[in-house]
Coordinates of C-alpha atoms and ligand atoms in Angstrom, one line a residue:
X1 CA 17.9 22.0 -4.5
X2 CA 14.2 21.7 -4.5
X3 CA 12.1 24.4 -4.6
X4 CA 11.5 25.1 -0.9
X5 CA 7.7 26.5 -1.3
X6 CA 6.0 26.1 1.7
X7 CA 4.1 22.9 2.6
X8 CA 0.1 23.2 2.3
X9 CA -1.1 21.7 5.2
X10 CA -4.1 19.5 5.0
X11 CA -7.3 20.6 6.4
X12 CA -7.2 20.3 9.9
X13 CA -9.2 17.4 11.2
X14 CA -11.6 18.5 13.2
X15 CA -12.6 16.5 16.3
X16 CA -15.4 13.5 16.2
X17 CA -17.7 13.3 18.5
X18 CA -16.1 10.5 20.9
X19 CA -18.9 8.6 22.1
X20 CA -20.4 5.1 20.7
X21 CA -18.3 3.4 18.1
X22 CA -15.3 6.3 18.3
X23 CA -15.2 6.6 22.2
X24 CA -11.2 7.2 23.0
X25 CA -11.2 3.7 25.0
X26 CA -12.6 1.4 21.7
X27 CA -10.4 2.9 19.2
X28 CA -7.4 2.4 21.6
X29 CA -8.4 -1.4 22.1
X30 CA -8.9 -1.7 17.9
X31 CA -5.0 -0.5 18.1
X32 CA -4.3 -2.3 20.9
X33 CA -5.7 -5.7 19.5
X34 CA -3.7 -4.6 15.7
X35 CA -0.3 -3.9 17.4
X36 CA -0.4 -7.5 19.2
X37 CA -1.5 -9.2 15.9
X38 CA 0.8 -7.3 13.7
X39 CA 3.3 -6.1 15.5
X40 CA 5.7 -5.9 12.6
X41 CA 3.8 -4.7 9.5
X42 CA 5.9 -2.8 7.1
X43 CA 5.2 -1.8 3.5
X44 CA 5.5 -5.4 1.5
X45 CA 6.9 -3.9 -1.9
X46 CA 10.6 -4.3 -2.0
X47 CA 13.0 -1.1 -2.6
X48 CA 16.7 0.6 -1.8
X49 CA 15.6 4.3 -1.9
X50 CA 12.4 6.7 -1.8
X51 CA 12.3 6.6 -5.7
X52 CA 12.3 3.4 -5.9
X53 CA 9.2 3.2 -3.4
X54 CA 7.3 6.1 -5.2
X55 CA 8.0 3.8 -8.4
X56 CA 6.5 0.5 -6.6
X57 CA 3.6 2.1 -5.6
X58 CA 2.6 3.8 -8.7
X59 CA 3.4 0.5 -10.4
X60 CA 0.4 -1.1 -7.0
X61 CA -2.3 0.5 -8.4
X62 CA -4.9 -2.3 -9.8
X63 CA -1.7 -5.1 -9.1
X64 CA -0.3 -6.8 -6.2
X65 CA 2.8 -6.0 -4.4
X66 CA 4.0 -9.7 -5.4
X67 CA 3.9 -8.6 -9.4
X68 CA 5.2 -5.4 -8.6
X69 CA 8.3 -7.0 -6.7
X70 CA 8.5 -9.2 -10.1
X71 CA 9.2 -6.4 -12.6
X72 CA 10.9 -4.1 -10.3
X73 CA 14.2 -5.0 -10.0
X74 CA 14.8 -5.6 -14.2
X75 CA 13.5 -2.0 -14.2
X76 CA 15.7 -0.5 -11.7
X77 CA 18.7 -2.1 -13.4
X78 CA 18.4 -0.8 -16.4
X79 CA 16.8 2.7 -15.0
X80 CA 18.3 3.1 -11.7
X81 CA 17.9 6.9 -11.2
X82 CA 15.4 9.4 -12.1
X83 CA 17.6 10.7 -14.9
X84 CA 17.9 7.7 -16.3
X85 CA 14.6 7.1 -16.0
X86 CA 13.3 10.5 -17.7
X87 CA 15.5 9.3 -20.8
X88 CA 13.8 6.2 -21.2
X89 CA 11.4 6.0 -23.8
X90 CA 7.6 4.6 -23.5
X91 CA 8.3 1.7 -25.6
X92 CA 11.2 0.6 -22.8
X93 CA 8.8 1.7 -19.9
X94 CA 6.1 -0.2 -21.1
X95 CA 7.9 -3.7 -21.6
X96 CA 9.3 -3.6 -18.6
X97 CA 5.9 -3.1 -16.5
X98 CA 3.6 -4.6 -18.4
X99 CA 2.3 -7.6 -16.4
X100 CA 1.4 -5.1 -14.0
X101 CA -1.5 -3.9 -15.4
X102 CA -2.5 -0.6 -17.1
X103 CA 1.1 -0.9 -18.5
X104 CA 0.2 2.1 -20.9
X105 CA -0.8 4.5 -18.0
X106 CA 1.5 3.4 -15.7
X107 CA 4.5 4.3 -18.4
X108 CA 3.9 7.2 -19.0
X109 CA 3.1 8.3 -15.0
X110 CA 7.0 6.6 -14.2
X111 CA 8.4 8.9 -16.8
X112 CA 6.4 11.9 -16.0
X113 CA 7.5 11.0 -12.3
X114 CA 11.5 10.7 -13.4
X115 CA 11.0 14.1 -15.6
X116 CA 9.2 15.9 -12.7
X117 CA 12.1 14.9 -9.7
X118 CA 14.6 15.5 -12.1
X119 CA 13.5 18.9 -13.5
X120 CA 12.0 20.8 -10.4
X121 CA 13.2 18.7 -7.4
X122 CA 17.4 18.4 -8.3
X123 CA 16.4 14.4 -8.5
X124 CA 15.6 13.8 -5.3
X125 CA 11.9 12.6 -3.7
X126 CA 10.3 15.5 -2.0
X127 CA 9.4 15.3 1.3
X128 CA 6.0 17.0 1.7
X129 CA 3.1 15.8 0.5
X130 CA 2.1 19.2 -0.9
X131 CA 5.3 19.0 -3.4
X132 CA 4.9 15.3 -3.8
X133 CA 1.2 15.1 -5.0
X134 CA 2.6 17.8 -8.0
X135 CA 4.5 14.5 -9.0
X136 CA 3.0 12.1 -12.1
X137 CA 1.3 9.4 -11.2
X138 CA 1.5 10.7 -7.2
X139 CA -1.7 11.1 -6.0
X140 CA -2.5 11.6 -1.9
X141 CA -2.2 7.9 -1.1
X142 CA 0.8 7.4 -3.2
X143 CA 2.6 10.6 -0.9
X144 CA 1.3 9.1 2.0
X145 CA 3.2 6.0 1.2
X146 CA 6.4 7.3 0.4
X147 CA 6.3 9.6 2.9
X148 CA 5.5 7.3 5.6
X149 CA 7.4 4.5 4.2
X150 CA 11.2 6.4 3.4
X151 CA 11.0 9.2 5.6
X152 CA 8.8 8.4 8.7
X153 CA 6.6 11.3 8.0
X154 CA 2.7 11.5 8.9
X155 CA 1.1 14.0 7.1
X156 CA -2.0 11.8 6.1
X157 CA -3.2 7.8 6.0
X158 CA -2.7 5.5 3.5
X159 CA -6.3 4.4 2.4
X160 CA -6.0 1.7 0.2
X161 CA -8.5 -0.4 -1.0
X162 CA -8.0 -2.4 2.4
X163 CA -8.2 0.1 4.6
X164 CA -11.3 2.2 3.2
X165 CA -13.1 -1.6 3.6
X166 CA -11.3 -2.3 7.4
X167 CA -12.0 1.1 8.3
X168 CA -15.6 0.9 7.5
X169 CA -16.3 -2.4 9.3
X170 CA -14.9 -1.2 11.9
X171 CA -17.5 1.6 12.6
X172 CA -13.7 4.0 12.1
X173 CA -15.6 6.4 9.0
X174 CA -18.5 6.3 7.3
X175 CA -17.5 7.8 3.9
X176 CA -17.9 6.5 0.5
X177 CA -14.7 7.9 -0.9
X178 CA -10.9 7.3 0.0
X179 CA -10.1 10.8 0.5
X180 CA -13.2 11.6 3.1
X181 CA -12.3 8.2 5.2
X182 CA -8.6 9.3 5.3
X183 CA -10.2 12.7 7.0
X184 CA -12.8 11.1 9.4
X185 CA -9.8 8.3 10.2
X186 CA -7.3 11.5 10.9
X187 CA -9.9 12.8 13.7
X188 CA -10.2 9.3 15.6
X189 CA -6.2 7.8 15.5
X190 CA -3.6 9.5 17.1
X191 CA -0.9 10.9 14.8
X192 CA 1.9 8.9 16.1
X193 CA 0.1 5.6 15.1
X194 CA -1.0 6.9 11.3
X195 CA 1.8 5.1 10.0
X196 CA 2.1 1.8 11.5
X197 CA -2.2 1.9 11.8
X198 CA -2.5 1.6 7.8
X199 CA 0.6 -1.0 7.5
X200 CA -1.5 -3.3 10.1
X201 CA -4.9 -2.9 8.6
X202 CA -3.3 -3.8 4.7
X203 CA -2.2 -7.0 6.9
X204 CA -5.4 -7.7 8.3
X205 CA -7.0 -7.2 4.8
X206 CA -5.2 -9.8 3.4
X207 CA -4.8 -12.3 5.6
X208 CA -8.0 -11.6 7.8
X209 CA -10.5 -9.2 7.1
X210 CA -10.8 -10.2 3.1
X211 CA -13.4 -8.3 0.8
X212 CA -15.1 -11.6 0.3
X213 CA -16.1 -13.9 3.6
X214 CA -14.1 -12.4 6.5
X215 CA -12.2 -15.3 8.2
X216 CA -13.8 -13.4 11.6
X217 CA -13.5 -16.4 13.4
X218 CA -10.1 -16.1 13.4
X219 CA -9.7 -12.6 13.7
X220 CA -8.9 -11.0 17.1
X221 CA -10.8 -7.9 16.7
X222 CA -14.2 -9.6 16.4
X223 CA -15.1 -8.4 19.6
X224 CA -14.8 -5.1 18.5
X225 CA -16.8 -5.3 15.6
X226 CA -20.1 -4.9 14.6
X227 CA -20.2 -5.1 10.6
X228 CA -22.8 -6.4 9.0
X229 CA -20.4 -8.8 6.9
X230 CA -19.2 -10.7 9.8
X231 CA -19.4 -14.4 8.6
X232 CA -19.0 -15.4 12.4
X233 CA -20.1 -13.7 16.1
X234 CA -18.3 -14.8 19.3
Ligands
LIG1 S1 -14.7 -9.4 12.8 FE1 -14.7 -10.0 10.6 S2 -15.4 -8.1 9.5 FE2 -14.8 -7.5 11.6 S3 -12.7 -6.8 11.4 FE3 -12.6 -9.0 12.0 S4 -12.5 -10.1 10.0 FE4 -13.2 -8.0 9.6

């Protein structure tokens, strides 16, 4: 069984002042106008268990989910359980994953990962982000994904490289880091929509709102939105 040490909760957010670009009636319309253009959005990297999610997304960092889907299921065949995993050796790892990127790093982080759930968490995926962020190569965003992802749990928001951009443009946070946007975005979206909230925005970053030239005239949030690097204005 896995240690059953109490979950440290995350600072609480602490209300925004709702008026301007957070008022309660324009972030409601942002996730309004995201549920009716992506109504569907679920995580795009392919997997059959938690640990093979907490795999794929280590593996995301600096690579796109396309690669990742590549490599992933020669890995899993030949490593298909933490165990197995933990016994493999750097050498294996690294063949397997290197047209991912950061092949070296990335190695080592899956094995730490395999020894970790196997040694203190009786090979299963924990499901608290306090225990999973103890895991190798698991930092906050990589816990928020598993834990949203496999076990429909919303302790924080995913804030990829996608969202931190979105969020910004979108007048959402502020902050220059990942971590402090994920706070300011916990104060100004409801709970229940955390999940589904960053799967739509990673969709609207790369089919809409790119990093270079937004396609805003094709974007249905444009109304809402008052960045600087709109490319078109309604
Ligand atoms: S209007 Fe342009 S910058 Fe704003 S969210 Fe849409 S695509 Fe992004």
């Amino acid at each position: 069984m896995p240690p059953q040490k109490a979950a440290k909760s995350s600072p609480k957010p602490q209300p925004r002042k709702s008026t301007g670009d957070l008022a309660p009636g324009r972030v409601a319309a942002i996730l309004k106008a995201l549920d009716e253009a992506y109504p569907e959005a679920v995580c795009a990297l392919h997997h059959s268990s938690p640990w093979e999610l907490l795999v794929a997304t280590i593996l995301s960092a600096q690579c796109t989910d396309v690669r990742v889907n590549m490599v992933t299921p020669e890995l899993f065949r030949r490593f298909p359980t933490p165990a197995a995993m933990a016994k493999a050796t750097l050498p294996q790892l690294e063949d397997l994953i290197r047209t991912t990127g950061f092949f070296r790093n990335k190695a080592k982080s899956i094995q730490g990962a395999a020894k970790k759930i196997t040694t203190a968490f009786g090979g299963k995926v924990p499901q608290t982000l306090a225990e999973l962020i103890t895991v190798p190569g698991a930092a906050r965003k990589t816990a928020n994904v598993v834990l949203g992802v496999s076990f429909g749990k919303a302790e924080g928001i995913v804030v990829d490289t996608h969202v931190f951009r979105i969020a910004r443009r979108l007048s959402l946070a502020r902050s220059d880091t990942a971590p402090k946007v994920e706070q300011e975005l916990m104060r100004v979206i409801p709970q229940d929509r955390w999940i589904a909230f960053s799967h739509q925005l990673i969709h609207h970053g790369r089919q809409v709102c790119i990093a270079r030239k937004p396609k805003c005239d094709r974007c249905n949030l444009e109304q809402l939105c008052h960045s600087k690097d709109k490319t078109w204005h309604s």
